[in-house]
Amino acid sequence: MLKLEDVFKTYENGTKALKGINLTIEDGEFVFVVGPSGSGKSTIIKMLSAEVRPTSGKVSVNGYDIGSIKQRDIPYLRRTVGVVFQDFRLIENKSVYENVAFVMRAVGTPQRLIKKRVMYVLDLVGVLHKARRKPCELSGGEQQRVAIARALVNNPDAIIADEPTGNLDPARSLELMMLLEKINSMGTTVVVVTHAREIVDQFAKRVVAIDGGMVVSDRTGGYYQRPDLTKITEEAVQQATVTARRRQTAAPERGVAVESQAEEIPTEEPRPVEEPTRETVFNIDDLLRFDGQENGGRA
Ligand SMILES: Nc1ncnc2c1ncn2[C@@H]1O[C@H](COP(=O)(O)OP(=O)(O)OP(=O)(O)O)[C@@H](O)[C@H]1O
Ligand SMILES: [Mg+2]
């Protein structure tokens, strides 16, 4: 079980990355973690693997207390939770095989068991034929698979992937997510941090949204939502209208596109505030994407 209780993290430079996170992930769950850049997602992941320690609050990972875990116990903690980092972290001068095998050696697995297991996980993720290659000889998607194989090799209770589809095209992303689903169906807890909204929507799993270092929404069978828009309020609509008007006045050269979109924003009757559906989420997002056209948008 992964559990964060009232967790705060302030980095040395004073950045308050987490501001009171409460989150429990039970064994066997599949959870998406979403949220804007800088919201604290990777900080949570790094905490679950004891790379970062909480400033206050309690983090328990499969029975280990991250606040007080001894350095020498960290490899054993990491045996229970495999992490696929945002930047893979493969070792450049080692082969694919060695990249995966060394994490088994780190926890003292006998040599005779290593080969069999490494071959098995490389095969499971579909890169066994690249076993002798170096990471630089692989595509981004293949490197990602090696990182997953490495996270899996010690047969962890949980696997946590930070933005695993970041470098993949939509088809590959879907494939990778299906692989993670397969791993989950074999009993491993899976936590996936992602910006890939289509993927999140397609799988309809539990979705935890982080914003400003806090959990702002936690839904089972949810869709990807901009966390600040979990409630589609009259205020949000009006704010979008005001911004649209301001842009219209401030940047007339953006002309037609801005104007015609602004006309579509309802000013009289706010949208009903209901549980967001796929439709309402898309609509309100379209509305505010308009607000995000910082680079001149379609001008
Ligand atoms: N080592 C660090 N030292 C200081 N500040 C940090 C450090 N790592 C992250 N931060 C800051 O903490 C905040 C949360 O960062 P984090 O990496 O957790 O965000 P994220 O949600 O993973 O973002 P992204 O989607 O871009 O990966 C950000 O303001 C970031 O600048
Ligand atoms: Mg991150």
Tab-separated table of C-alpha atoms and ligand atoms in Angstrom:
chain	number	residue	atom	x	y	z
A	1	MET	CA	0.000	0.000	0.000
A	2	LEU	CA	1.157	3.530	-0.803
A	3	LYS	CA	0.006	6.187	1.624
A	4	LEU	CA	0.700	9.889	2.002
A	5	GLU	CA	-0.742	11.588	5.074
A	6	ASP	CA	-0.726	15.353	5.253
A	7	VAL	CA	2.550	15.502	3.363
A	8	PHE	CA	4.396	18.767	2.813
A	9	LYS	CA	7.603	19.194	0.847
A	10	THR	CA	9.655	22.362	0.748
A	11	TYR	CA	12.824	22.075	-1.346
A	12	GLU	CA	16.073	23.650	-0.136
A	13	ASN	CA	15.573	26.708	-2.303
A	14	GLY	CA	12.277	27.396	-0.544
A	15	THR	CA	9.947	26.017	-3.252
A	16	LYS	CA	6.841	24.593	-1.627
A	17	ALA	CA	6.209	21.633	-3.910
A	18	LEU	CA	3.643	19.753	-1.795
A	19	LYS	CA	1.159	21.400	0.530
A	20	GLY	CA	-0.705	18.783	2.482
A	21	ILE	CA	-1.166	15.725	0.273
A	22	ASN	CA	-3.456	12.936	1.470
A	23	LEU	CA	-3.533	9.953	-0.830
A	24	THR	CA	-3.913	6.216	-0.361
A	25	ILE	CA	-3.359	3.706	-3.134
A	26	GLU	CA	-4.348	0.158	-2.257
A	27	ASP	CA	-2.593	-2.950	-3.517
A	28	GLY	CA	-3.687	-3.909	-7.000
A	29	GLU	CA	-5.073	-0.503	-7.997
A	30	PHE	CA	-4.440	1.267	-11.309
A	31	VAL	CA	-4.275	5.030	-10.814
A	32	PHE	CA	-3.600	7.938	-13.126
A	33	VAL	CA	-2.044	11.050	-11.589
A	34	VAL	CA	-2.627	14.178	-13.644
A	35	GLY	CA	-1.993	17.868	-13.185
A	36	PRO	CA	-0.249	20.869	-14.704
A	37	SER	CA	3.503	21.158	-15.050
A	38	GLY	CA	5.113	22.032	-11.726
A	39	SER	CA	2.118	20.876	-9.675
A	40	GLY	CA	4.148	18.342	-7.676
A	41	LYS	CA	3.555	15.015	-9.463
A	42	SER	CA	7.202	14.004	-9.811
A	43	THR	CA	7.859	15.117	-6.243
A	44	ILE	CA	5.230	12.623	-5.090
A	45	ILE	CA	6.791	9.878	-7.233
A	46	LYS	CA	10.283	10.645	-5.937
A	47	MET	CA	8.935	10.475	-2.413
A	48	LEU	CA	7.432	7.041	-3.005
A	49	SER	CA	10.891	5.786	-3.993
A	50	ALA	CA	12.677	7.637	-1.153
A	51	GLU	CA	14.613	9.880	-3.485
A	52	VAL	CA	12.984	12.830	-1.771
A	53	ARG	CA	11.901	12.885	1.872
A	54	PRO	CA	8.875	14.679	3.246
A	55	THR	CA	9.428	17.955	5.112
A	56	SER	CA	6.470	16.954	7.278
A	57	GLY	CA	3.711	14.383	7.235
A	58	LYS	CA	3.944	10.646	6.777
A	59	VAL	CA	4.740	8.600	3.686
A	60	SER	CA	4.371	4.818	3.940
A	61	VAL	CA	5.355	2.579	1.080
A	62	ASN	CA	4.739	-1.138	1.418
A	63	GLY	CA	5.485	-0.979	5.123
A	64	TYR	CA	8.491	1.372	4.913
A	65	ASP	CA	8.300	4.827	6.495
A	66	ILE	CA	9.996	7.173	4.021
A	67	GLY	CA	10.589	9.887	6.608
A	68	SER	CA	12.826	7.629	8.672
A	69	ILE	CA	14.050	4.886	6.303
A	70	LYS	CA	17.757	4.093	6.638
A	71	GLN	CA	19.967	4.529	3.599
A	72	ARG	CA	20.858	0.822	3.595
A	73	ASP	CA	17.175	-0.158	3.440
A	74	ILE	CA	16.429	1.921	0.370
A	75	PRO	CA	17.406	-0.786	-2.165
A	76	TYR	CA	14.960	-3.113	-0.396
A	77	LEU	CA	12.216	-0.502	-0.487
A	78	ARG	CA	12.899	-0.103	-4.206
A	79	ARG	CA	12.543	-3.795	-4.643
A	80	THR	CA	8.895	-3.347	-3.631
A	81	VAL	CA	8.254	-0.326	-5.813
A	82	GLY	CA	9.696	-0.035	-9.307
A	83	VAL	CA	9.892	3.457	-10.761
A	84	VAL	CA	10.033	4.440	-14.410
A	85	PHE	CA	11.498	7.928	-14.344
A	86	GLN	CA	10.457	10.801	-16.553
A	87	ASP	CA	13.930	10.727	-18.165
A	88	PHE	CA	14.384	6.876	-18.125
A	89	ARG	CA	17.786	7.046	-16.377
A	90	LEU	CA	19.285	4.153	-18.324
A	91	ILE	CA	23.023	3.666	-18.045
A	92	GLU	CA	24.526	4.640	-21.381
A	93	ASN	CA	27.549	2.369	-21.483
A	94	LYS	CA	25.712	-0.772	-20.371
A	95	SER	CA	23.707	-3.067	-22.625
A	96	VAL	CA	19.953	-3.362	-22.281
A	97	TYR	CA	20.475	-6.688	-20.528
A	98	GLU	CA	22.956	-5.192	-18.054
A	99	ASN	CA	20.728	-2.187	-17.379
A	100	VAL	CA	18.076	-4.544	-16.116
A	101	ALA	CA	20.314	-7.180	-14.524
A	102	PHE	CA	22.197	-4.780	-12.280
A	103	VAL	CA	19.143	-3.893	-10.179
A	104	MET	CA	18.796	-7.577	-9.348
A	105	ARG	CA	22.455	-7.758	-8.341
A	106	ALA	CA	21.969	-4.650	-6.184
A	107	VAL	CA	19.638	-6.630	-3.939
A	108	GLY	CA	21.831	-9.718	-3.928
A	109	THR	CA	19.910	-12.024	-6.262
A	110	PRO	CA	21.927	-15.171	-7.134
A	111	GLN	CA	23.438	-15.098	-10.615
A	112	ARG	CA	21.573	-18.219	-11.798
A	113	LEU	CA	18.191	-16.536	-11.190
A	114	ILE	CA	19.140	-13.265	-12.826
A	115	LYS	CA	19.454	-14.363	-16.431
A	116	LYS	CA	16.140	-16.149	-16.529
A	117	ARG	CA	14.249	-13.299	-14.941
A	118	VAL	CA	15.853	-10.549	-17.056
A	119	MET	CA	15.044	-12.473	-20.242
A	120	TYR	CA	11.475	-12.911	-19.034
A	121	VAL	CA	10.814	-9.221	-18.351
A	122	LEU	CA	12.551	-8.064	-21.541
A	123	ASP	CA	10.308	-10.446	-23.431
A	124	LEU	CA	7.223	-9.271	-21.522
A	125	VAL	CA	7.765	-5.666	-22.600
A	126	GLY	CA	8.806	-6.665	-26.113
A	127	VAL	CA	12.489	-5.713	-26.253
A	128	LEU	CA	14.214	-9.054	-25.776
A	129	HIS	CA	15.626	-8.829	-29.299
A	130	LYS	CA	17.461	-5.639	-28.242
A	131	ALA	CA	19.115	-7.223	-25.194
A	132	ARG	CA	22.671	-6.713	-26.465
A	133	ARG	CA	22.164	-3.135	-27.628
A	134	LYS	CA	23.129	0.021	-25.781
A	135	PRO	CA	20.359	2.511	-24.877
A	136	CYS	CA	21.583	5.016	-27.495
A	137	GLU	CA	20.881	2.446	-30.218
A	138	LEU	CA	17.209	2.236	-29.276
A	139	SER	CA	14.213	4.373	-30.137
A	140	GLY	CA	12.558	6.441	-27.405
A	141	GLY	CA	9.735	3.923	-27.104
A	142	GLU	CA	12.169	1.019	-26.795
A	143	GLN	CA	14.154	2.828	-24.106
A	144	GLN	CA	10.924	3.377	-22.252
A	145	ARG	CA	10.202	-0.339	-22.378
A	146	VAL	CA	13.643	-1.123	-21.018
A	147	ALA	CA	12.973	1.306	-18.158
A	148	ILE	CA	9.717	-0.554	-17.480
A	149	ALA	CA	11.499	-3.917	-17.606
A	150	ARG	CA	14.014	-2.627	-15.088
A	151	ALA	CA	11.230	-1.365	-12.820
A	152	LEU	CA	9.552	-4.781	-13.013
A	153	VAL	CA	12.474	-7.105	-12.726
A	154	ASN	CA	12.501	-7.445	-8.932
A	155	ASN	CA	8.829	-8.351	-9.028
A	156	PRO	CA	7.685	-5.225	-7.153
A	157	ASP	CA	4.303	-4.808	-5.488
A	158	ALA	CA	3.895	-1.529	-7.334
A	159	ILE	CA	5.204	0.091	-10.472
A	160	ILE	CA	5.129	3.841	-10.838
A	161	ALA	CA	5.660	5.439	-14.220
A	162	ASP	CA	6.353	9.156	-14.473
A	163	GLU	CA	5.108	10.453	-17.826
A	164	PRO	CA	5.801	7.187	-19.661
A	165	THR	CA	4.177	8.305	-22.882
A	166	GLY	CA	5.995	11.630	-23.053
A	167	ASN	CA	8.045	10.670	-26.102
A	168	LEU	CA	5.628	8.357	-27.830
A	169	ASP	CA	3.152	8.798	-30.635
A	170	PRO	CA	-0.516	8.113	-29.810
A	171	ALA	CA	-0.493	4.514	-31.070
A	172	ARG	CA	2.640	3.652	-29.091
A	173	SER	CA	1.264	5.416	-26.022
A	174	LEU	CA	-1.860	3.320	-26.164
A	175	GLU	CA	0.197	0.171	-26.592
A	176	LEU	CA	2.360	1.061	-23.625
A	177	MET	CA	-0.669	1.752	-21.481
A	178	MET	CA	-2.123	-1.613	-22.462
A	179	LEU	CA	1.140	-3.171	-21.370
A	180	LEU	CA	0.822	-1.444	-17.987
A	181	GLU	CA	-2.755	-2.644	-17.767
A	182	LYS	CA	-1.589	-6.182	-18.450
A	183	ILE	CA	1.027	-5.830	-15.700
A	184	ASN	CA	-1.725	-4.554	-13.395
A	185	SER	CA	-3.952	-7.502	-14.243
A	186	MET	CA	-1.111	-9.764	-13.131
A	187	GLY	CA	-1.477	-8.224	-9.663
A	188	THR	CA	0.970	-5.308	-9.614
A	189	THR	CA	-0.254	-1.891	-8.457
A	190	VAL	CA	0.245	0.635	-11.266
A	191	VAL	CA	0.522	4.399	-10.865
A	192	VAL	CA	0.894	6.439	-14.045
A	193	VAL	CA	1.656	10.142	-14.151
A	194	THR	CA	0.591	11.542	-17.482
A	195	HIS	CA	-0.467	14.535	-19.513
A	196	ALA	CA	-1.965	12.272	-22.179
A	197	ARG	CA	-5.595	13.116	-21.880
A	198	GLU	CA	-6.850	10.795	-24.636
A	199	ILE	CA	-5.234	7.894	-22.831
A	200	VAL	CA	-6.719	8.780	-19.472
A	201	ASP	CA	-10.161	9.170	-21.011
A	202	GLN	CA	-9.908	5.904	-22.854
A	203	PHE	CA	-9.080	3.842	-19.785
A	204	ALA	CA	-11.515	5.405	-17.300
A	205	LYS	CA	-9.559	4.362	-14.203
A	206	ARG	CA	-9.153	6.215	-10.930
A	207	VAL	CA	-7.807	9.689	-11.705
A	208	VAL	CA	-6.081	11.777	-9.031
A	209	ALA	CA	-5.588	15.404	-10.041
A	210	ILE	CA	-2.823	17.449	-8.418
A	211	ASP	CA	-2.600	21.215	-8.571
A	212	GLY	CA	-0.398	23.564	-6.577
A	213	GLY	CA	0.930	20.718	-4.449
A	214	MET	CA	-2.523	19.533	-3.400
A	215	VAL	CA	-4.971	16.831	-4.445
A	216	VAL	CA	-7.822	18.739	-6.053
A	217	SER	CA	-9.840	15.810	-7.364
A	218	ASP	CA	-9.886	12.045	-6.978
A	219	ARG	CA	-12.380	10.123	-9.055
A	220	THR	CA	-12.829	6.535	-9.988
A	221	GLY	CA	-13.630	5.932	-13.613
A	222	GLY	CA	-12.804	9.556	-14.240
A	223	TYR	CA	-11.720	11.538	-17.222
A	224	TYR	CA	-8.771	13.824	-17.545
A	225	GLN	CA	-9.762	17.255	-16.354
A	226	ARG	CA	-7.953	20.455	-15.823
A	227	PRO	CA	-7.970	20.386	-12.036
A	228	ASP	CA	-9.128	23.970	-11.687
A	229	LEU	CA	-12.145	23.058	-13.795
A	230	THR	CA	-13.410	20.082	-11.874
A	231	LYS	CA	-16.359	22.243	-11.057
A	232	ILE	CA	-17.625	24.014	-14.120
A	233	THR	CA	-18.812	27.174	-12.493
A	234	GLU	CA	-20.495	30.284	-13.640
A	235	GLU	CA	-17.407	32.095	-12.448
A	236	ALA	CA	-15.150	30.103	-14.786
A	237	VAL	CA	-17.364	30.901	-17.734
A	238	GLN	CA	-17.507	34.586	-16.873
A	239	GLN	CA	-13.782	34.739	-16.370
A	240	ALA	CA	-13.257	33.262	-19.820
A	241	THR	CA	-15.642	35.840	-21.252
A	242	VAL	CA	-13.810	38.714	-19.615
A	243	THR	CA	-10.455	37.429	-20.841
A	244	ALA	CA	-11.854	36.994	-24.321
A	245	ARG	CA	-13.153	40.551	-24.355
A	246	ARG	CA	-9.868	41.892	-23.074
A	247	ARG	CA	-7.974	40.092	-25.794
A	248	GLN	CA	-10.334	41.398	-28.377
A	249	THR	CA	-9.589	44.967	-27.343
A	250	ALA	CA	-5.907	44.466	-26.652
A	251	ALA	CA	-5.058	42.546	-29.802
A	252	PRO	CA	-7.354	43.498	-32.644
A	253	GLU	CA	-4.775	42.152	-35.116
A	254	ARG	CA	-5.693	38.669	-33.950
A	255	GLY	CA	-8.997	39.608	-35.413
A	256	VAL	CA	-11.496	37.219	-36.726
A	257	ALA	CA	-10.647	33.994	-34.913
A	258	VAL	CA	-10.644	35.636	-31.512
A	259	GLU	CA	-13.801	37.502	-32.169
A	260	SER	CA	-15.828	34.635	-33.542
A	261	GLN	CA	-14.843	32.359	-30.652
A	262	ALA	CA	-15.746	35.060	-28.158
A	263	GLU	CA	-19.206	35.206	-29.627
A	264	GLU	CA	-19.774	31.583	-28.775
A	265	ILE	CA	-19.211	32.045	-25.064
A	266	PRO	CA	-22.547	32.154	-23.261
A	267	THR	CA	-22.881	35.261	-21.157
A	268	GLU	CA	-26.521	35.103	-20.124
A	269	GLU	CA	-27.019	31.539	-19.026
A	270	PRO	CA	-24.135	29.768	-17.405
A	271	ARG	CA	-23.687	26.098	-18.170
A	272	PRO	CA	-25.440	23.890	-15.653
A	273	VAL	CA	-23.122	22.717	-12.905
A	274	GLU	CA	-23.308	18.937	-13.051
A	275	GLU	CA	-20.905	16.071	-12.748
A	276	PRO	CA	-18.591	16.791	-15.673
A	277	THR	CA	-19.121	14.421	-18.558
A	278	ARG	CA	-16.759	13.867	-21.457
A	279	GLU	CA	-18.725	16.526	-23.334
A	280	THR	CA	-18.761	19.228	-20.682
A	281	VAL	CA	-15.096	18.745	-19.955
A	282	PHE	CA	-14.168	19.110	-23.582
A	283	ASN	CA	-16.345	22.152	-24.049
A	284	ILE	CA	-15.047	24.094	-21.111
A	285	ASP	CA	-11.518	23.172	-22.075
A	286	ASP	CA	-12.047	24.478	-25.579
A	287	LEU	CA	-13.299	27.630	-24.026
A	288	LEU	CA	-10.244	28.134	-21.918
A	289	ARG	CA	-7.708	26.854	-24.397
A	290	PHE	CA	-8.543	30.145	-25.979
A	291	ASP	CA	-7.156	31.773	-22.852
A	292	GLY	CA	-3.936	29.853	-23.363
A	293	GLN	CA	-3.191	31.146	-26.849
A	294	GLU	CA	-0.235	33.120	-25.606
A	295	ASN	CA	1.820	32.925	-28.758
A	296	GLY	CA	-0.607	34.687	-30.938
A	297	GLY	CA	-2.608	31.511	-31.428
A	298	ARG	CA	-3.858	31.425	-34.921
A	299	ALA	CA	-2.892	34.996	-35.738
B	1	LIG	N1	15.107	19.531	-6.688
B	1	LIG	C1	14.308	20.586	-6.661
B	1	LIG	N2	14.688	21.723	-6.034
B	1	LIG	C2	13.878	22.788	-5.978
B	1	LIG	N3	12.646	22.851	-6.510
B	1	LIG	C3	12.208	21.758	-7.149
B	1	LIG	C4	13.012	20.573	-7.263
B	1	LIG	N4	12.311	19.647	-7.961
B	1	LIG	C5	11.135	20.217	-8.267
B	1	LIG	N5	11.072	21.487	-7.779
B	1	LIG	C6	9.930	22.415	-7.874
B	1	LIG	O1	8.834	21.819	-7.200
B	1	LIG	C7	7.630	22.043	-7.908
B	1	LIG	C8	7.002	20.710	-8.279
B	1	LIG	O2	7.863	20.063	-9.205
B	1	LIG	P1	7.558	18.621	-9.797
B	1	LIG	O3	8.761	18.185	-10.550
B	1	LIG	O4	7.069	17.754	-8.705
B	1	LIG	O5	6.351	18.966	-10.799
B	1	LIG	P2	5.589	18.041	-11.880
B	1	LIG	O6	4.151	18.108	-11.524
B	1	LIG	O7	6.227	16.706	-11.952
B	1	LIG	O8	5.837	18.846	-13.231
B	1	LIG	P3	6.010	18.262	-14.754
B	1	LIG	O9	4.634	17.924	-15.227
B	1	LIG	O10	6.580	19.434	-15.475
B	1	LIG	O11	6.944	17.097	-14.722
B	1	LIG	C9	7.984	22.906	-9.097
B	1	LIG	O12	7.774	24.254	-8.724
B	1	LIG	C10	9.468	22.647	-9.283
B	1	LIG	O13	10.097	23.773	-9.856
B	2	MG	MG	7.265	15.678	-13.457
